[in-house]
Amino acid sequence: MRILPLIIAMLFGFVFPIGYMMSYSVTTTKLQQSLPATIENPSYESLAYDLSQDYSRSASLYINSYLPGTRSMVIKARNDIGNATQPYKDWFISKDERWEDPKLWNLIKEHGDGFTLDNLKKAMSGVYLQVLFNTLSLGALITIVTLLIAYPTSMYLTSIKNKWLFGLSIFCVLLPFFTSYLSRLVAWIVILPEFNLIHNTAGIFIGSVYILLPLCILPLYTVMKNIDYSTVNAAKICGANKLQTFVYSYLPQTKLGVINSVLITFITVIGFYTTPALLGGGSGKFVTEQIVYHIEISLNWGLASALTATLTAITFILFLIYTRVNYVK
Amino acid sequence: MLSRIFFIGVISFLILPIVIIVVMSFSADQYYVIDDLSFSLDWYKEFAADPKWINSMWNSLILGSMSMALSLIIGIPASLWIHDNNKYQNILIGFVLLPVIIPPLISAVSWYFALSFIGWNNNLFNMIISHFLLGVPFVVICTLTALEKCKTEIEQMALICGANKYEVFTRIQLPIIFPGILAGALLAFMTSFDELIVSLFLSSYETRTVPLEMWSGLRENISPVILVVTTITTIFSLITMIVVTSANDRYGGNSNT
């Protein structure tokens, strides 16, 4: 089984982290934060200890959301915890009989890592929905413009007969393709200020189209290179004009290339972080910028993982379409 | 005629930014001025004298070679297996391609969360593993493309003539697939060498790489030394490109990557 190391590496190094990140977006650590000792060791002694600490302030609210009517019970016990006497079990029960309720202790046991949809709901509403919409619409626009430039370019590329001219052209397409994003962005950071186009949407737009063009041209070129010209010529002989020949004969044959180019380009552009961050001047138009903001500055990891999970889901659906188009015949 | 002008325009749009960077890295000017054409090696000297850049260059080279080595050790046997077991080829290629298709930010965030959960603090180890995962798809794809050229009849002939499996690999398959492996190895190396976003999340002060230094340089104080670094990394990319395209021509493959 020579493939086993790779599979293990992929499972532990890739599938597990993404799964963990997705699960992080639907777990809450609120009870963990307010009653850590009790979750570690469910007993009246640790409960008394937790309630005497400052961090247990939100415990009442959280328990109340699962066991309605218990808020005052927790608050009363917490306010009076200074007078608590050994054994703690009797003291708690003398305060309120509901402390003995197995439902409460089950809650503590099960909700150490509680399930919540709050983060996902937040990520799919209000300002974050707007950001998601912005990302997808700007991404779609960039993809369409890139395709409209890439299609005629790769068409022309297949028609070049001169060997040296072709070599030069393909070199100009491939060199940016192999150069890193960051190096290519450095170029635009130098050039764009000359035209006053940096730190706005136009900057993001030009930079993205530049980065995506080779990525869009290559799948199209691969398909166009192998086109069957006999049907194109047949259409011409039968009296079709240039437009008709293109629409009814050439274009349908390049359908696979177009779909591949569009999917790859779109998946790449919605995951862009460096381009908007460097050329857009931190305008926060992309989901990716919001994710980094919530991880590094606002420290709201739950929301960050929910935003990442949304982006992952979109990417994954598009990737499934890609594999379906390419590998399932 | 119109289509020719359009084509020349697109081609210039693609290549001019890179040409401008390379030309400007030899300029003497303190600021980014495109019309200045004086020649000097000042920024190259400053680059070579700055321990910050030299350190990060070493870090990147070490990290790149280690993750490349790991990609080769794990990627080549895996591609041999995939080649022998045609049945699972499509699904496995799709699976292995995931780290390339998934945007790097998603992988970076996932690793950041998972590592804080596991509690591994060895930055160098974490970065090698993450860069290996990003680079191994290239090794697998390139080796597979090369293996397709390697006809099974030759392998069977060698087996009939008394060669064992190890000999078949070293004396028949390896010489044929070597350019493919080289291309995959260089791509894996460049993936690590150029990787910014994952390093942004996982690196520490000791494991600062070249892209990280460029990133902070671009956001804090823009110095023309960055143009020198960009030129150097572009030369690496150029070498990779030449090896990969010549390997591709040799196998007549039209790989998507």
XYZ file of C-alpha atoms in Angstrom:
586
model
C 0.000 0.000 0.000
C 2.316 2.705 -1.261
C -0.483 5.270 -1.215
C -1.213 4.923 2.484
C 1.197 7.638 3.718
C -0.367 10.167 1.355
C -3.908 9.239 2.378
C -2.996 9.451 6.067
C -1.259 12.788 5.544
C -4.266 14.154 3.664
C -6.739 12.896 6.260
C -4.855 14.227 9.278
C -3.337 17.253 7.626
C -6.211 18.436 5.503
C -9.562 16.738 6.080
C -9.297 16.871 9.877
C -8.336 20.587 10.097
C -11.112 21.629 7.709
C -13.587 19.448 9.593
C -12.435 20.911 12.897
C -12.746 24.442 11.546
C -16.285 23.673 10.316
C -17.251 22.144 13.658
C -15.747 25.132 15.485
C -18.278 27.367 13.746
C -21.187 25.488 15.338
C -19.805 25.021 18.853
C -20.080 27.434 21.693
C -17.598 27.639 24.511
C -19.683 29.918 26.726
C -20.373 27.353 29.468
C -16.768 26.226 29.213
C -15.707 29.773 29.951
C -18.069 30.354 32.843
C -17.931 26.945 34.597
C -14.577 25.386 33.617
C -13.887 23.502 36.855
C -17.401 22.031 36.966
C -17.139 20.782 33.401
C -13.763 19.252 34.180
C -15.081 17.534 37.312
C -18.883 17.655 37.824
C -19.317 18.016 41.577
C -20.826 20.487 44.044
C -17.346 21.417 45.283
C -16.133 22.571 41.867
C -19.492 24.281 41.220
C -19.066 26.283 44.420
C -15.538 27.168 43.356
C -16.621 28.304 39.871
C -19.510 30.390 41.181
C -17.189 32.178 43.596
C -15.055 33.320 40.635
C -15.611 36.416 38.551
C -15.731 34.567 35.215
C -18.989 32.741 36.053
C -21.102 35.872 35.565
C -22.736 34.655 32.345
C -23.445 31.134 33.671
C -26.982 32.039 34.795
C -27.967 33.367 31.373
C -26.580 30.357 29.602
C -28.132 27.718 31.873
C -31.418 29.623 31.767
C -31.523 29.426 27.964
C -31.661 25.621 28.264
C -33.572 25.229 31.557
C -36.043 28.137 31.625
C -36.675 29.624 35.048
C -33.356 28.697 36.586
C -31.756 32.124 36.176
C -32.756 33.469 39.585
C -31.653 30.204 41.208
C -28.126 30.515 39.823
C -27.912 34.227 40.588
C -29.080 33.695 44.195
C -26.544 30.939 44.787
C -23.802 33.017 43.191
C -24.531 36.097 45.314
C -24.570 34.051 48.484
C -21.612 31.837 47.675
C -19.441 33.644 50.233
C -21.549 32.128 53.029
C -21.498 28.612 51.597
C -20.801 25.839 54.119
C -19.475 22.288 53.838
C -20.831 19.923 52.650
C -21.663 22.002 49.572
C -24.290 19.546 48.342
C -26.568 20.190 51.315
C -25.953 23.908 51.113
C -26.958 24.082 47.428
C -30.097 21.998 48.026
C -31.060 24.095 51.009
C -30.876 27.115 48.718
C -32.961 25.567 45.970
C -34.085 21.970 45.467
C -33.673 22.256 41.728
C -29.871 22.053 42.149
C -30.418 18.326 42.521
C -32.154 18.128 39.124
C -30.322 15.581 36.915
C -31.272 17.728 33.896
C -28.971 20.453 35.145
C -26.051 18.081 35.581
C -26.690 16.510 32.175
C -26.619 19.978 30.680
C -23.258 20.660 32.282
C -21.917 17.324 31.067
C -23.196 17.664 27.496
C -22.877 21.356 26.907
C -19.260 21.746 27.822
C -18.883 22.153 24.091
C -22.354 23.247 23.172
C -23.922 23.249 19.735
C -25.015 26.608 18.382
C -26.097 28.080 15.073
C -25.599 31.667 16.248
C -22.279 32.148 14.431
C -23.571 30.716 11.169
C -26.743 32.823 11.435
C -24.643 35.914 12.013
C -22.355 35.048 9.104
C -25.386 34.721 6.813
C -27.168 37.925 7.774
C -26.759 41.674 7.941
C -23.401 43.162 7.101
C -21.748 39.755 6.528
C -24.353 38.713 3.982
C -23.639 42.003 2.233
C -19.897 41.224 2.258
C -20.571 37.724 0.915
C -22.751 39.189 -1.814
C -20.040 41.752 -2.617
C -17.404 39.023 -2.866
C -19.518 36.823 -5.116
C -20.723 39.635 -7.388
C -17.294 41.266 -7.723
C -15.830 37.775 -8.259
C -18.405 37.055 -10.976
C -17.723 40.365 -12.688
C -13.956 39.805 -12.590
C -14.446 36.262 -13.933
C -16.590 37.463 -16.836
C -14.155 40.214 -17.798
C -11.219 37.786 -17.551
C -13.043 35.269 -19.742
C -13.927 37.939 -22.314
C -10.232 38.843 -22.582
C -8.930 35.269 -22.370
C -11.223 33.726 -25.008
C -10.126 35.772 -28.030
C -6.534 35.697 -26.785
C -6.353 31.916 -26.691
C -8.208 31.770 -30.028
C -5.520 33.966 -31.536
C -2.849 31.874 -29.827
C -4.015 28.734 -31.678
C -3.886 30.560 -35.017
C -0.219 31.624 -34.794
C 1.771 29.680 -37.405
C 5.243 31.190 -36.877
C 7.146 29.012 -34.415
C 9.149 31.822 -32.834
C 6.218 34.178 -32.558
C 4.197 31.418 -30.903
C 7.042 30.639 -28.507
C 7.306 34.270 -27.507
C 3.551 34.583 -26.977
C 3.244 31.417 -24.902
C 6.266 32.566 -22.867
C 4.462 35.828 -22.084
C 1.420 33.862 -20.904
C 3.338 31.247 -18.919
C 5.859 33.456 -17.098
C 3.170 35.336 -15.106
C 1.461 31.982 -14.499
C 4.576 30.612 -12.792
C 5.444 33.838 -10.971
C 4.049 34.106 -7.452
C 0.988 36.239 -6.645
C 3.020 38.452 -4.358
C 5.700 39.240 -6.951
C 3.049 40.108 -9.489
C 1.252 42.299 -6.971
C 4.512 44.165 -6.250
C 4.508 45.138 -9.923
C 1.024 46.598 -9.653
C 1.807 48.354 -6.382
C 4.502 50.185 -8.337
C 2.455 50.809 -11.492
C -1.045 51.605 -10.193
C -0.165 54.797 -8.252
C 1.062 56.289 -11.549
C -2.561 56.217 -12.678
C -4.098 56.929 -9.251
C -5.810 53.551 -9.247
C -4.505 52.031 -6.023
C -6.524 51.508 -2.816
C -9.903 51.227 -4.509
C -12.066 48.714 -6.310
C -10.455 49.542 -9.664
C -7.098 48.478 -8.202
C -8.507 45.155 -6.991
C -10.128 44.705 -10.385
C -7.001 45.265 -12.488
C -4.779 43.226 -10.158
C -7.216 40.309 -10.087
C -7.726 40.234 -13.857
C -3.938 40.277 -14.287
C -3.419 37.378 -11.892
C -6.302 35.338 -13.311
C -5.681 35.815 -17.040
C -3.050 33.031 -17.473
C -5.159 30.747 -15.271
C -8.122 31.378 -17.574
C -6.194 31.234 -20.875
C -4.496 27.847 -20.319
C -7.595 25.568 -19.998
C -9.180 27.389 -22.945
C -6.032 26.992 -25.033
C -5.804 23.267 -24.210
C -9.318 22.734 -25.557
C -8.996 25.057 -28.563
C -5.742 23.362 -29.646
C -7.629 20.095 -30.176
C -10.665 21.477 -31.942
C -12.025 19.586 -34.927
C -11.962 22.130 -37.763
C -13.827 19.938 -40.243
C -17.200 20.972 -38.802
C -16.125 24.625 -38.761
C -15.137 24.385 -42.404
C -18.307 22.487 -43.241
C -20.367 25.279 -41.723
C -18.486 27.820 -43.839
C -19.025 25.805 -47.026
C -22.718 25.520 -46.276
C -22.922 29.297 -46.363
C -22.818 30.263 -42.698
C -21.393 33.707 -42.070
C -18.577 34.332 -39.589
C -20.877 34.886 -36.635
C -22.981 31.804 -37.375
C -19.901 29.638 -37.789
C -18.608 30.850 -34.450
C -21.869 30.486 -32.522
C -22.992 27.130 -33.944
C -19.713 25.340 -34.590
C -16.707 26.832 -32.802
C -18.232 27.915 -29.495
C -19.995 24.605 -28.680
C -16.719 22.747 -29.163
C -14.989 24.928 -26.572
C -17.765 24.518 -23.990
C -15.662 22.329 -21.675
C -12.779 24.792 -21.757
C -15.093 27.698 -20.950
C -16.703 25.871 -18.018
C -13.298 24.863 -16.627
C -11.854 28.336 -16.999
C -14.852 29.984 -15.378
C -14.916 27.550 -12.434
C -11.165 27.745 -11.745
C -11.144 31.519 -12.098
C -14.175 32.014 -9.876
C -12.946 29.638 -7.141
C -9.605 31.445 -7.134
C -11.019 34.952 -7.058
C -13.444 34.423 -4.178
C -10.527 33.085 -2.118
C -8.264 36.074 -2.830
C -6.822 37.706 0.237
C -3.502 39.320 -0.728
C -4.895 41.117 -3.769
C -7.691 43.034 -1.999
C -5.510 43.591 1.069
C -2.648 45.156 -0.886
C -4.442 46.828 -3.807
C -7.777 47.578 -2.169
C -6.318 49.379 0.806
C -8.070 47.245 3.432
C -11.582 48.211 2.376
C -12.944 44.904 3.735
C -14.937 44.165 0.578
C -13.964 40.489 0.519
C -15.071 37.748 2.925
C -11.427 36.764 3.296
C -10.563 40.184 4.727
C -13.357 39.836 7.286
C -12.062 36.383 8.277
C -8.555 37.689 8.930
C -9.974 40.689 10.790
C -11.976 38.465 13.145
C -9.048 36.141 13.785
C -6.366 38.739 14.316
C -8.082 41.870 15.603
C -11.563 41.277 17.019
C -10.602 37.739 18.197
C -14.107 36.465 17.432
C -12.974 33.018 16.311
C -16.495 31.607 16.225
C -17.602 34.144 13.647
C -14.325 33.791 11.728
C -14.808 30.039 11.455
C -18.438 30.484 10.417
C -17.371 32.852 7.623
C -14.633 30.415 6.582
C -17.129 27.539 6.636
C -19.453 29.471 4.314
C -16.615 30.169 1.886
C -15.491 26.531 2.087
C -18.996 25.292 1.308
C -19.244 27.500 -1.783
C -15.770 26.445 -2.964
C -16.532 22.803 -2.358
C -19.768 22.852 -4.357
C -17.953 24.514 -7.268
C -15.145 21.961 -7.017
C -17.667 19.103 -7.127
C -19.127 20.584 -10.299
C -15.588 20.837 -11.702
C -14.772 17.178 -11.012
C -18.183 16.131 -12.338
C -17.633 18.005 -15.594
C -14.086 16.695 -16.042
C -13.903 13.182 -14.701
C -17.416 11.727 -14.843
C -18.347 11.011 -18.393
C -5.850 43.537 -37.896
C -8.046 44.506 -34.956
C -7.607 41.072 -33.425
C -3.835 41.372 -33.775
C -3.792 44.718 -31.949
C -5.979 43.219 -29.212
C -3.666 40.219 -28.893
C -0.526 42.365 -28.698
C -2.257 44.498 -26.072
C -3.111 41.476 -23.895
C 0.377 40.022 -24.249
C 1.975 43.339 -23.260
C -0.442 43.613 -20.321
C 0.769 40.192 -19.189
C 4.504 40.647 -19.556
C 5.166 44.374 -19.063
C 4.655 44.480 -15.254
C 7.318 41.796 -14.800
C 9.701 43.566 -17.202
C 9.158 46.857 -15.364
C 10.017 45.261 -12.002
C 13.196 43.682 -13.323
C 14.300 46.929 -15.009
C 13.496 49.046 -11.950
C 15.449 46.790 -9.612
C 18.579 48.019 -11.424
C 17.595 51.650 -11.041
C 19.506 53.967 -8.739
C 16.496 55.942 -7.615
C 15.254 55.923 -4.046
C 11.621 55.978 -5.146
C 9.627 54.031 -7.660
C 10.005 56.121 -10.763
C 9.353 54.267 -13.971
C 10.966 56.768 -16.353
C 14.333 56.726 -14.587
C 16.775 54.606 -16.540
C 20.072 54.987 -14.699
C 21.785 51.660 -14.037
C 23.085 50.643 -10.630
C 23.441 47.596 -8.428
C 22.881 49.581 -5.205
C 19.736 47.710 -4.200
C 21.330 44.347 -4.867
C 24.219 45.338 -2.569
C 21.765 46.478 0.077
C 19.888 43.198 -0.243
C 23.082 41.162 0.203
C 24.122 43.223 3.219
C 20.800 43.055 5.059
C 20.721 40.145 7.571
C 16.904 40.309 7.556
C 16.732 39.316 3.890
C 19.589 36.825 4.051
C 18.013 35.078 7.039
C 14.607 34.885 5.453
C 16.156 33.658 2.210
C 17.867 30.830 4.116
C 14.637 30.029 5.965
C 12.703 29.880 2.701
C 15.324 27.707 1.020
C 15.451 25.258 3.947
C 11.685 25.146 4.284
C 11.239 24.756 0.526
C 13.748 21.901 0.223
C 12.395 20.053 3.252
C 8.775 20.226 2.160
C 9.863 19.320 -1.372
C 11.766 16.269 -0.081
C 8.742 15.176 1.933
C 6.461 15.658 -1.097
C 8.766 13.455 -3.165
C 9.107 10.725 -0.523
C 5.347 10.468 -0.083
C 4.149 11.620 -3.508
C 6.124 9.332 -5.829
C 5.136 5.966 -4.250
C 1.557 7.207 -4.100
C 1.516 8.109 -7.797
C 3.016 4.709 -8.656
C 0.160 3.091 -6.755
C -2.459 5.288 -8.425
C -0.912 4.417 -11.807
C -1.173 0.681 -11.076
C -4.730 0.904 -9.744
C -6.599 2.673 -12.532
C -9.945 2.077 -10.918
C -9.573 4.745 -8.251
C -7.588 7.189 -10.377
C -10.197 9.909 -10.875
C -11.469 10.053 -7.325
C -7.942 9.982 -5.890
C -6.704 12.748 -8.187
C -9.678 14.862 -7.152
C -8.916 14.193 -3.505
C -5.196 14.924 -3.811
C -5.888 18.125 -5.757
C -7.945 19.562 -2.880
C -5.112 21.592 -1.279
C -4.477 23.312 -4.624
C -8.140 24.045 -5.345
C -9.215 25.164 -1.852
C -8.174 28.822 -1.400
C -5.013 29.047 0.730
C -6.752 31.258 3.276
C -9.233 28.474 4.105
C -6.410 25.967 4.586
C -4.463 28.482 6.658
C -7.406 29.249 8.961
C -8.176 25.538 9.345
C -4.580 24.745 10.257
C -4.452 27.661 12.659
C -7.569 26.431 14.482
C -6.585 22.762 14.447
C -3.070 23.522 15.705
C -4.388 25.646 18.542
C -6.633 22.677 19.387
C -3.826 20.097 19.284
C -1.351 22.497 20.843
C 1.656 21.861 18.626
C 3.967 24.806 18.941
C 6.892 23.728 16.788
C 6.555 26.290 14.011
C 9.149 24.782 11.702
C 7.486 21.363 11.851
C 4.021 22.824 11.316
C 5.187 24.875 8.374
C 6.980 21.958 6.724
C 3.842 19.808 7.013
C 1.556 22.532 5.671
C 3.865 23.400 2.775
C 4.256 19.698 2.012
C 0.474 19.325 1.765
C 0.279 22.296 -0.605
C 3.127 20.962 -2.761
C 2.423 17.225 -2.932
C -0.416 17.525 -5.513
C 2.074 18.918 -8.029
C 4.426 15.970 -7.521
C 1.555 13.487 -7.911
C 0.123 15.133 -11.024
C 3.499 15.547 -12.755
C 4.621 11.998 -11.926
C 1.310 10.568 -13.131
C 1.531 12.488 -16.416
C 5.031 11.062 -16.891
C 3.948 7.534 -15.937
C 1.272 7.557 -18.619
C 4.122 7.723 -21.134
C 5.700 4.667 -19.488
C 4.155 1.762 -21.364
C 3.196 -1.256 -19.266
C 4.563 -3.614 -21.956
C 8.116 -2.519 -21.197
C 7.610 -3.174 -17.497
C 6.156 -6.614 -18.217
C 8.997 -7.411 -20.582
C 11.514 -6.547 -17.898
C 9.621 -8.716 -15.414
C 9.626 -11.656 -17.853
C 13.377 -11.220 -18.390
C 13.856 -11.759 -14.678
C 13.977 -8.255 -13.232
C 12.441 -7.801 -9.821
C 10.028 -4.997 -8.980
C 12.775 -2.800 -7.576
C 14.860 -3.166 -10.726
C 11.849 -2.398 -12.898
C 11.384 0.840 -11.004
C 14.999 2.000 -10.916
C 16.034 0.905 -14.409
C 12.860 1.231 -16.473
C 10.365 3.606 -14.881
C 12.663 6.075 -13.134
C 14.676 7.129 -16.207
C 11.447 7.682 -18.147
C 9.607 9.608 -15.463
C 12.603 11.578 -14.184
C 11.811 14.856 -16.025
C 8.247 14.651 -14.691
C 9.515 14.147 -11.155
C 11.906 17.066 -11.574
C 9.056 19.285 -12.756
C 6.873 18.208 -9.826
C 9.715 18.734 -7.360
C 10.406 22.240 -8.634
C 6.710 23.113 -8.521
C 6.500 21.818 -4.945
C 9.570 23.851 -4.031
C 8.192 27.008 -5.629
C 4.827 26.523 -3.938
C 6.591 26.583 -0.588
C 9.003 29.334 -1.622
C 6.164 31.639 -2.717
C 3.682 30.681 -0.005
C 2.517 33.705 1.972
C -0.903 33.213 3.530
C -0.244 29.973 5.421
C 3.078 31.351 6.702
C 1.232 34.465 7.825
C -0.745 32.313 10.263
C 1.738 29.618 11.240
C 5.189 31.197 11.314
C 7.029 32.665 14.258
C 9.892 35.141 14.396
C 12.496 32.412 13.802
C 10.718 30.983 10.769
C 10.135 34.201 8.822
C 10.218 33.501 5.095
C 10.920 35.726 2.097
C 7.237 36.314 1.202
C 6.574 37.294 4.832
C 9.382 39.842 4.771
C 8.046 41.156 1.464
C 4.550 41.380 2.922
C 5.623 43.386 5.946
C 7.915 45.464 3.745
C 5.024 46.293 1.433
C 2.774 47.318 4.304
C 5.302 49.248 6.373
C 8.208 50.854 4.586
C 8.363 50.366 0.858
C 11.980 50.035 -0.150
C 13.320 49.238 -3.635
C 15.043 46.187 -2.111
C 11.649 44.484 -2.522
C 12.066 44.883 -6.280
C 15.376 43.022 -6.017
C 13.722 40.203 -4.074
C 10.912 40.069 -6.632
C 13.452 39.826 -9.449
C 15.256 36.971 -7.695
C 12.051 35.008 -7.071
C 10.983 35.638 -10.668
C 14.253 34.048 -11.838
C 13.394 30.984 -9.726
C 9.951 30.949 -11.359
C 11.539 31.225 -14.803
C 13.731 28.154 -14.133
C 10.697 26.225 -12.859
C 8.726 27.245 -15.918
C 11.433 26.076 -18.341
C 11.771 22.674 -16.614
C 8.015 22.133 -16.364
C 7.228 23.121 -19.943
C 10.064 21.022 -21.377
C 8.886 18.032 -19.325
C 5.369 18.666 -20.579
C 6.539 18.790 -24.209
C 8.405 15.558 -23.721
C 5.369 13.680 -22.474
C 3.036 15.438 -24.885
C 0.754 15.905 -21.940
C -1.756 18.669 -21.563
C -1.978 18.750 -17.813
C -4.311 21.252 -16.281
C -1.924 22.514 -13.661
